């Protein structure tokens, strides 16, 4: 799932490609992906792109005051094409295409554009056309951005105290609490902070709080820095190659050499290093325990 660093890099990449250029048309190939009806999708036709920004995990293309907002969900992605097909995209079939944005460029023989795609059968990608990004419910209820100057240790302390005994891993993933952090980077942040994912949110001493705040800022900031300047096609590989524990079950922890362990849930899992994060004690994996009985 694309998280804050990848969406930020996508915004940077698309900003360089789109700002100052006109949107010729937007083809909708998956009707279920469009979540709004006013203004209509056609309101984007003929507009000039003013900016491309990010709100948490939401991508926002501002075109003459009309905003094309995209949430890529678990399996969505954006692919730039130097030349899109002349025939408009059509719905149906097994094509992963959800929508296509066609750019009007009279200086080129072919029209460039971008494809918004979603792999798999479980569809969660969402497209909104709005006059103000705050009209998107998911954006309106976002928590603070962890890379903003306003995200101080005091703000983090207030968040964790408010969430009480909830496990810190779950707290960090809630977009209404902290914007932009998902399953992968919460694993990475907690590994960097040498902290158990099951630690109660309000149990952090001042030193632990400072360590966690630094881990959040450093882990996300470094990922953004590595991704900056990369094309969309390179971002997934860059993310995967720099993960310390997430998605590395059974491999060696790059810090201590212990094996990376996993806790499985109904539709997801977390990865951690017992030596670095839990004092050498493996966490209970209830789903695996049931399978072994």
Coordinates of C-alpha atoms in Angstrom, one line a residue:
X1 CA 0.0 0.0 0.0
X2 CA 1.4 3.4 -0.9
X3 CA 2.1 5.4 2.2
X4 CA 3.3 9.0 2.9
X5 CA 6.8 8.7 1.3
X6 CA 5.5 7.2 -1.9
X7 CA 2.5 9.5 -2.2
X8 CA 4.8 12.5 -1.5
X9 CA 7.2 11.3 -4.3
X10 CA 4.3 10.8 -6.7
X11 CA 3.1 14.3 -6.0
X12 CA 6.6 15.7 -6.7
X13 CA 7.0 13.7 -9.9
X14 CA 3.6 14.6 -11.2
X15 CA 4.0 18.3 -10.2
X16 CA 7.0 18.5 -12.5
X17 CA 5.1 16.8 -15.3
X18 CA 1.7 18.4 -15.0
X19 CA 1.9 22.0 -13.7
X20 CA 1.2 24.5 -16.4
X21 CA -0.3 21.9 -18.7
X22 CA -3.9 21.4 -19.7
X23 CA -6.1 18.4 -19.1
X24 CA -7.7 17.4 -22.3
X25 CA -10.0 14.8 -20.8
X26 CA -10.4 12.2 -18.1
X27 CA -11.6 8.7 -19.1
X28 CA -13.3 6.7 -16.4
X29 CA -12.8 2.9 -16.8
X30 CA -14.0 1.7 -13.4
X31 CA -17.3 3.5 -12.5
X32 CA -17.1 2.2 -8.9
X33 CA -13.9 4.2 -8.3
X34 CA -15.5 7.6 -8.7
X35 CA -17.0 8.6 -5.4
X36 CA -18.5 12.1 -6.3
X37 CA -20.9 13.5 -8.9
X38 CA -20.8 17.3 -8.3
X39 CA -18.8 18.7 -10.0
X40 CA -18.9 16.1 -12.8
X41 CA -15.7 14.5 -14.1
X42 CA -16.1 16.6 -17.2
X43 CA -15.4 19.8 -15.1
X44 CA -11.7 18.9 -15.4
X45 CA -11.7 19.0 -19.2
X46 CA -9.8 22.0 -20.5
X47 CA -8.5 23.0 -17.1
X48 CA -4.9 24.0 -16.4
X49 CA -3.0 22.2 -13.7
X50 CA -1.8 24.6 -11.0
X51 CA -0.3 22.2 -8.5
X52 CA -0.1 18.6 -7.3
X53 CA 0.0 18.1 -3.5
X54 CA -0.5 15.5 -0.8
X55 CA -2.9 15.1 2.1
X56 CA -1.8 12.1 4.2
X57 CA -2.1 9.3 1.6
X58 CA -4.4 11.3 -0.7
X59 CA -3.0 12.7 -3.9
X60 CA -4.5 16.1 -5.0
X61 CA -4.3 17.5 -8.5
X62 CA -5.5 21.2 -8.4
X63 CA -6.7 22.2 -11.9
X64 CA -8.1 25.7 -12.2
X65 CA -9.8 25.3 -8.9
X66 CA -11.2 21.9 -9.5
X67 CA -9.4 19.2 -7.5
X68 CA -8.9 15.6 -8.7
X69 CA -8.2 13.7 -5.5
X70 CA -7.0 10.1 -5.6
X71 CA -6.6 7.6 -2.8
X72 CA -4.7 4.6 -4.0
X73 CA -5.8 2.2 -1.3
X74 CA -4.0 -1.1 -1.1
X75 CA -3.3 -1.9 -4.7
X76 CA -3.6 1.3 -6.6
X77 CA -0.9 3.1 -8.5
X78 CA -0.2 5.8 -11.1
X79 CA 1.7 5.3 -14.3
X80 CA 2.9 8.1 -16.5
X81 CA 2.6 7.4 -20.3
X82 CA 4.4 9.5 -22.9
X83 CA 1.7 8.5 -25.3
X84 CA -1.8 7.4 -24.4
X85 CA -4.0 5.5 -26.9
X86 CA -6.1 7.8 -29.1
X87 CA -9.2 5.7 -28.4
X88 CA -10.8 6.7 -25.0
X89 CA -10.5 4.1 -22.2
X90 CA -13.5 1.9 -21.9
X91 CA -14.9 0.1 -18.8
X92 CA -15.1 -3.6 -18.5
X93 CA -12.8 -6.6 -18.9
X94 CA -9.9 -7.5 -16.7
X95 CA -7.9 -4.4 -17.4
X96 CA -6.6 -2.9 -14.1
X97 CA -7.1 0.7 -15.5
X98 CA -9.5 2.7 -13.3
X99 CA -9.1 6.1 -15.0
X100 CA -6.9 7.9 -17.5
X101 CA -6.0 11.6 -17.5
X102 CA -5.0 12.8 -20.9
X103 CA -2.8 15.9 -21.3
X104 CA -3.3 18.4 -24.1
X105 CA 0.2 19.1 -25.6
X106 CA 0.0 20.7 -29.1
X107 CA 3.8 20.5 -29.4
X108 CA 3.8 16.7 -29.3
X109 CA 2.7 14.3 -32.0
X110 CA 1.1 12.0 -29.3
X111 CA -0.8 13.0 -26.2
X112 CA 0.8 12.1 -22.9
X113 CA -1.1 11.3 -19.8
X114 CA -1.3 9.2 -16.7
X115 CA -3.1 5.9 -15.9
X116 CA -4.6 5.4 -12.5
X117 CA -4.7 1.6 -12.0
X118 CA -5.6 -0.9 -9.3
X119 CA -4.5 -4.6 -9.3
X120 CA -6.4 -7.5 -7.8
X121 CA -10.0 -8.2 -7.3
X122 CA -10.5 -6.4 -4.0
X123 CA -11.2 -2.8 -5.1
X124 CA -10.6 0.1 -2.8
X125 CA -9.2 2.8 -5.0
X126 CA -11.2 6.1 -4.8
X127 CA -11.4 9.1 -7.1
X128 CA -13.0 12.4 -6.1
X129 CA -13.7 15.5 -8.1
X130 CA -14.3 18.4 -5.7
X131 CA -14.0 22.2 -5.4
X132 CA -12.2 21.9 -2.0
X133 CA -10.1 18.9 -0.8
X134 CA -11.8 19.3 2.6
X135 CA -15.0 18.1 0.9
X136 CA -13.4 14.6 0.9
X137 CA -14.4 13.0 4.2
X138 CA -11.1 11.1 4.5
X139 CA -9.1 14.3 4.2
X140 CA -11.3 16.4 6.5
X141 CA -10.7 13.9 9.4
X142 CA -7.0 13.4 8.9
X143 CA -4.8 13.8 11.9
X144 CA -1.6 15.9 11.9
X145 CA 1.0 15.3 9.2
X146 CA 4.1 13.7 10.9
X147 CA 6.5 15.7 8.7
X148 CA 5.0 19.1 9.4
X149 CA 6.7 21.5 11.7
X150 CA 3.6 21.4 13.9
X151 CA 4.2 17.7 14.7
X152 CA 6.2 18.2 17.9
X153 CA 6.9 15.8 20.8
X154 CA 4.2 17.6 22.8
X155 CA 1.7 16.9 20.0
X156 CA 2.7 13.2 19.9
X157 CA 2.4 13.0 23.7
X158 CA -1.1 14.4 23.6
X159 CA -2.1 11.9 21.0
X160 CA -0.7 8.9 22.8
X161 CA -2.2 10.0 26.2
X162 CA -5.6 10.4 24.5
X163 CA -5.5 6.9 23.0
X164 CA -4.8 5.3 26.4
X165 CA -3.9 1.6 26.5
X166 CA -4.4 1.0 22.8
X167 CA -1.4 -0.8 21.1
X168 CA 1.0 1.8 19.7
X169 CA 1.1 0.0 16.3
X170 CA -2.6 0.4 15.8
X171 CA -2.6 4.0 17.0
X172 CA 0.1 4.9 14.4
X173 CA -1.9 3.4 11.6
X174 CA -5.1 5.3 12.2
X175 CA -5.3 8.2 9.7
X176 CA -7.6 10.2 11.9
X177 CA -4.8 10.2 14.6
X178 CA -1.6 10.6 12.5
X179 CA -1.8 11.1 8.7
X180 CA 0.1 9.0 6.2
X181 CA 1.6 6.1 8.2
X182 CA 0.5 2.6 7.2
X183 CA 1.4 -0.9 8.0
X184 CA 4.9 -0.9 6.5
X185 CA 6.2 2.3 7.9
X186 CA 4.7 1.7 11.3
X187 CA 6.8 -1.5 11.4
X188 CA 9.9 0.4 10.3
X189 CA 9.4 3.2 12.8
X190 CA 8.9 0.9 15.7
X191 CA 11.9 -1.1 14.8
X192 CA 14.0 2.1 14.6
X193 CA 12.7 3.1 18.0
X194 CA 13.4 -0.4 19.4
X195 CA 9.8 -0.5 20.6
X196 CA 7.3 -3.3 20.8
X197 CA 4.3 -2.9 18.5
X198 CA 2.0 -4.0 21.4
X199 CA 3.3 -1.4 23.8
X200 CA 0.4 0.7 25.3
X201 CA 0.3 4.1 23.8
X202 CA 0.1 6.0 27.1
X203 CA 2.9 4.0 28.7
X204 CA 5.9 5.9 27.2
X205 CA 8.4 7.6 29.5
X206 CA 9.8 10.9 28.3
X207 CA 12.9 9.3 26.8
X208 CA 10.8 6.7 24.9
X209 CA 8.6 9.5 23.6
X210 CA 11.6 11.5 22.3
X211 CA 13.0 8.3 20.7
X212 CA 9.6 7.5 19.0
X213 CA 9.2 11.1 17.7
X214 CA 12.7 11.0 16.3
X215 CA 12.1 7.6 14.7
X216 CA 8.9 8.9 13.0
X217 CA 10.5 12.0 11.6
X218 CA 13.7 10.3 10.6
X219 CA 12.2 7.1 9.0
X220 CA 9.6 9.0 7.0
X221 CA 12.0 11.9 6.1
X222 CA 14.7 9.6 4.9
X223 CA 12.2 7.6 2.8
X224 CA 11.0 10.8 1.2
X225 CA 14.6 12.0 0.5
X226 CA 15.4 8.6 -1.1
X227 CA 12.3 8.7 -3.2
X228 CA 12.6 12.4 -4.3
X229 CA 13.3 12.7 -8.0
X230 CA 12.4 9.1 -8.8
X231 CA 9.8 8.3 -11.4
X232 CA 6.7 6.6 -10.3
X233 CA 7.9 3.3 -11.9
X234 CA 10.9 3.3 -9.6
X235 CA 9.2 4.0 -6.2
X236 CA 8.0 0.5 -5.3
X237 CA 11.4 -1.1 -5.8
X238 CA 13.0 1.7 -3.8
X239 CA 10.7 1.2 -0.9
X240 CA 11.1 -2.5 -0.8
X241 CA 14.8 -2.5 -1.0
X242 CA 15.2 -0.2 2.1
X243 CA 12.8 -1.9 4.5
X244 CA 14.5 -3.3 7.6
X245 CA 11.7 -5.6 8.9
X246 CA 8.5 -5.1 7.1
X247 CA 7.9 -7.9 4.6
X248 CA 11.2 -9.6 5.6
X249 CA 9.8 -12.5 7.8
X250 CA 12.5 -15.1 8.2
X251 CA 15.3 -12.9 7.1
X252 CA 18.1 -11.5 9.3
X253 CA 17.5 -8.2 11.1
X254 CA 20.0 -5.7 9.6
X255 CA 20.8 -4.3 13.0
X256 CA 21.4 -7.4 15.2
X257 CA 21.2 -10.4 12.9
X258 CA 18.3 -12.0 14.7
X259 CA 15.5 -13.5 12.6
X260 CA 12.6 -11.2 11.7
X261 CA 9.4 -12.5 13.1
X262 CA 5.7 -12.0 12.1
X263 CA 2.4 -11.7 13.9
X264 CA -0.6 -12.5 11.6
X265 CA -4.1 -11.0 11.7
X266 CA -7.2 -11.6 9.6
X267 CA -6.2 -9.5 6.6
X268 CA -2.7 -8.2 7.4
X269 CA 0.5 -8.9 9.4
X270 CA 3.3 -7.1 11.2
X271 CA 7.0 -7.8 11.3
X272 CA 9.4 -7.1 14.1
X273 CA 12.7 -8.1 15.6
X274 CA 12.5 -9.7 19.1
X275 CA 16.0 -8.8 20.0
X276 CA 15.7 -5.2 19.0
X277 CA 12.1 -4.5 20.1
X278 CA 10.8 -7.0 22.8
X279 CA 13.9 -7.9 24.9
X280 CA 14.3 -11.2 23.0
X281 CA 10.8 -12.4 23.7
X282 CA 8.7 -13.4 20.7
X283 CA 5.2 -11.9 20.5
X284 CA 2.2 -14.3 20.6
X285 CA 0.9 -15.0 17.1
X286 CA -2.6 -16.3 18.0
X287 CA -3.5 -17.2 14.4
X288 CA -0.4 -19.4 14.0
X289 CA -0.9 -20.9 17.4
X290 CA -4.4 -22.1 16.4
X291 CA -3.0 -23.6 13.2
X292 CA -0.4 -25.6 15.2
X293 CA -2.9 -27.1 17.7

